[in-house]
């Protein structure tokens, strides 16, 4: 089964992208990720993201095993070109083309149907993930509410200490200026 992912309007010329794209064609997905992480080119980062996106599509939408996938093809085409002008001598202008790329990546299974999940299994996993997310959110809300309740109890127990702290800070600000205020409101000596 083929899985596709595409990237539109990458702000790099197609010629530069093809250098990286051609290096991963025919590799297994894990080898391609390793190759892209070790490639010292600007376009290796977007290609890495695109490959990870295709793997996520395969795993979440089609229930495929990501260890059973390889990069079948990577097509790099030219996108729209941005046209800019550079002033030259004698009132002339030179056209500058800022090229963009469009990439289509296709993954294929190494062994057809190996470790593939059915739609029922995928839906079951999605429901389990949603339930765990809801539980985590509820726990976080309870924890936050518990912290707020503890802060309110502490505020009820010691309101005097807070007012004492406020007066101390006002004394510092009013009587003795702190370092930052001293620099800002420094008077010139006569």
C-alpha positions as semicolon CSV with decimal commas, in nm:
position;residue;x (nm);y (nm);z (nm)
1;X;0,000;0,000;0,000
2;X;0,132;0,343;-0,093
3;X;0,132;0,632;0,153
4;X;0,189;0,986;0,029
5;X;0,283;1,316;0,186
6;X;0,354;1,646;0,015
7;X;0,520;1,974;0,093
8;X;0,425;2,286;-0,101
9;X;0,608;2,616;-0,146
10;X;0,935;2,530;0,026
11;X;1,147;2,843;-0,009
12;X;1,450;2,663;-0,156
13;X;1,534;2,593;-0,518
14;X;1,440;2,245;-0,647
15;X;1,798;2,177;-0,753
16;X;1,918;2,202;-0,392
17;X;1,630;1,989;-0,264
18;X;1,700;1,713;-0,517
19;X;2,050;1,665;-0,374
20;X;1,895;1,551;-0,045
21;X;1,587;1,383;-0,194
22;X;1,784;1,152;-0,424
23;X;2,000;1,033;-0,135
24;X;1,708;0,868;0,050
25;X;1,520;0,699;-0,237
26;X;1,509;0,322;-0,191
27;X;1,607;0,328;0,176
28;X;1,396;0,192;0,458
29;X;1,218;0,462;0,658
30;X;1,442;0,429;0,964
31;X;1,760;0,443;0,752
32;X;1,626;0,747;0,565
33;X;1,558;0,928;0,895
34;X;1,911;0,850;1,009
35;X;2,053;0,968;0,675
36;X;1,859;1,296;0,694
37;X;1,960;1,363;1,053
38;X;2,329;1,331;0,955
39;X;2,310;1,527;0,629
40;X;2,457;1,877;0,652
41;X;2,225;2,057;0,412
42;X;1,960;2,321;0,472
43;X;1,692;2,111;0,301
44;X;1,748;1,804;0,519
45;X;1,529;1,949;0,797
46;X;1,213;1,997;0,585
47;X;1,270;1,657;0,422
48;X;1,299;1,498;0,767
49;X;0,969;1,661;0,872
50;X;0,802;1,544;0,552
51;X;0,921;1,186;0,601
52;X;0,798;1,188;0,962
53;X;0,463;1,321;0,839
54;X;0,435;1,038;0,585
55;X;0,520;0,782;0,855
56;X;0,254;0,930;1,083
57;X;0,000;0,914;0,798
58;X;0,086;0,548;0,740
59;X;0,062;0,458;1,106
60;X;-0,248;0,657;1,206
61;X;-0,458;0,652;0,888
62;X;-0,378;0,312;0,740
63;X;-0,252;0,111;1,040
64;X;0,080;0,023;0,878
65;X;0,395;-0,072;1,067
66;X;0,657;0,200;1,024
67;X;0,937;-0,057;1,041
68;X;0,792;-0,222;0,729
69;X;0,808;0,091;0,507
70;X;1,063;0,221;0,260
71;X;1,092;0,539;0,052
72;X;0,964;0,446;-0,292
73;X;0,999;0,783;-0,462
74;X;1,058;1,151;-0,396
75;X;0,945;1,390;-0,668
76;X;1,075;1,746;-0,646
77;X;0,909;1,999;-0,872
78;X;0,928;2,371;-0,915
79;X;0,678;2,589;-0,734
80;X;0,589;2,952;-0,801
81;X;0,885;3,185;-0,841
82;X;0,906;3,516;-0,656
83;X;1,031;3,788;-0,890
84;X;1,248;4,063;-0,746
85;X;1,449;4,338;-0,911
86;X;1,805;4,448;-0,843
87;X;1,914;4,796;-0,956
88;X;2,217;4,802;-1,188
89;X;2,430;5,063;-1,360
90;X;2,291;5,315;-1,612
91;X;1,936;5,290;-1,476
92;X;1,892;4,926;-1,565
93;X;1,746;4,652;-1,347
94;X;1,822;4,280;-1,324
95;X;1,560;4,018;-1,254
96;X;1,616;3,794;-0,952
97;X;1,412;3,473;-0,930
98;X;1,357;3,340;-0,580
99;X;1,260;2,982;-0,650
100;X;1,033;2,753;-0,448
101;X;0,993;2,375;-0,444
102;X;0,709;2,128;-0,417
103;X;0,793;1,782;-0,286
104;X;0,587;1,464;-0,314
105;X;0,711;1,171;-0,105
106;X;0,575;0,817;-0,145
107;X;0,626;0,531;0,100
108;X;0,564;0,164;0,016
109;X;0,548;-0,151;0,227
110;X;0,845;-0,386;0,215
111;X;0,633;-0,696;0,285
112;X;0,270;-0,646;0,184
113;X;0,035;-0,656;0,486
114;X;0,296;-0,735;0,752
115;X;0,190;-0,612;1,101
116;X;-0,099;-0,416;0,949
117;X;-0,379;-0,314;1,188
118;X;-0,746;-0,336;1,098
119;X;-0,982;-0,039;1,112
120;X;-1,143;-0,174;1,429
121;X;-0,804;-0,189;1,605
122;X;-0,723;0,166;1,492
123;X;-1,055;0,299;1,621
124;X;-1,007;0,115;1,950
125;X;-0,661;0,269;1,994
126;X;-0,796;0,617;1,913
127;X;-1,068;0,580;2,177
128;X;-0,812;0,465;2,434
129;X;-0,589;0,764;2,354
130;X;-0,881;1,004;2,389
131;X;-0,979;0,853;2,723
132;X;-0,625;0,883;2,857
133;X;-0,607;1,245;2,738
134;X;-0,935;1,327;2,913
135;X;-0,813;1,162;3,235
136;X;-0,488;1,357;3,226
137;X;-0,673;1,685;3,170
138;X;-0,910;1,611;3,459
139;X;-0,617;1,526;3,687
140;X;-0,440;1,849;3,594
141;X;-0,756;2,050;3,662
142;X;-0,800;1,882;4,001
143;X;-0,437;1,950;4,087
144;X;-0,472;2,316;3,990
145;X;-0,790;2,352;4,192
146;X;-0,619;2,185;4,489
147;X;-0,329;2,427;4,467
148;X;-0,565;2,725;4,452
149;X;-0,754;2,596;4,757
150;X;-0,425;2,558;4,950
151;X;-0,321;2,911;4,856
152;X;-0,655;3,047;4,976
153;X;-0,621;2,860;5,308
154;X;-0,272;2,996;5,357
155;X;-0,394;3,345;5,275
156;X;-0,669;3,313;5,538
157;X;-0,423;3,190;5,801
158;X;-0,160;3,459;5,757
159;X;-0,303;3,782;5,618
160;X;-0,083;3,986;5,855
161;X;0,242;3,857;5,710
162;X;0,142;3,955;5,358
163;X;0,063;4,312;5,465
164;X;0,395;4,326;5,649
165;X;0,574;4,223;5,332
166;X;0,388;4,489;5,135
167;X;0,492;4,761;5,378
168;X;0,853;4,645;5,362
169;X;0,853;4,667;4,983
170;X;0,691;5,010;4,993
171;X;0,957;5,126;5,238
172;X;1,227;5,008;5,001
173;X;1,063;5,176;4,706
174;X;0,979;5,496;4,896
175;X;1,263;5,546;5,143
176;X;1,557;5,360;4,998
177;X;1,554;5,331;4,623
178;X;1,640;4,994;4,475
179;X;1,929;4,957;4,229
180;X;1,724;4,989;3,910
181;X;1,518;5,285;4,032
182;X;1,832;5,451;4,161
183;X;1,988;5,439;3,815
184;X;1,675;5,560;3,639
185;X;1,599;5,849;3,873
186;X;1,955;5,952;3,947
187;X;1,998;6,324;4,004
188;X;2,278;6,518;3,849
189;X;2,524;6,655;4,097
190;X;2,557;7,033;4,099
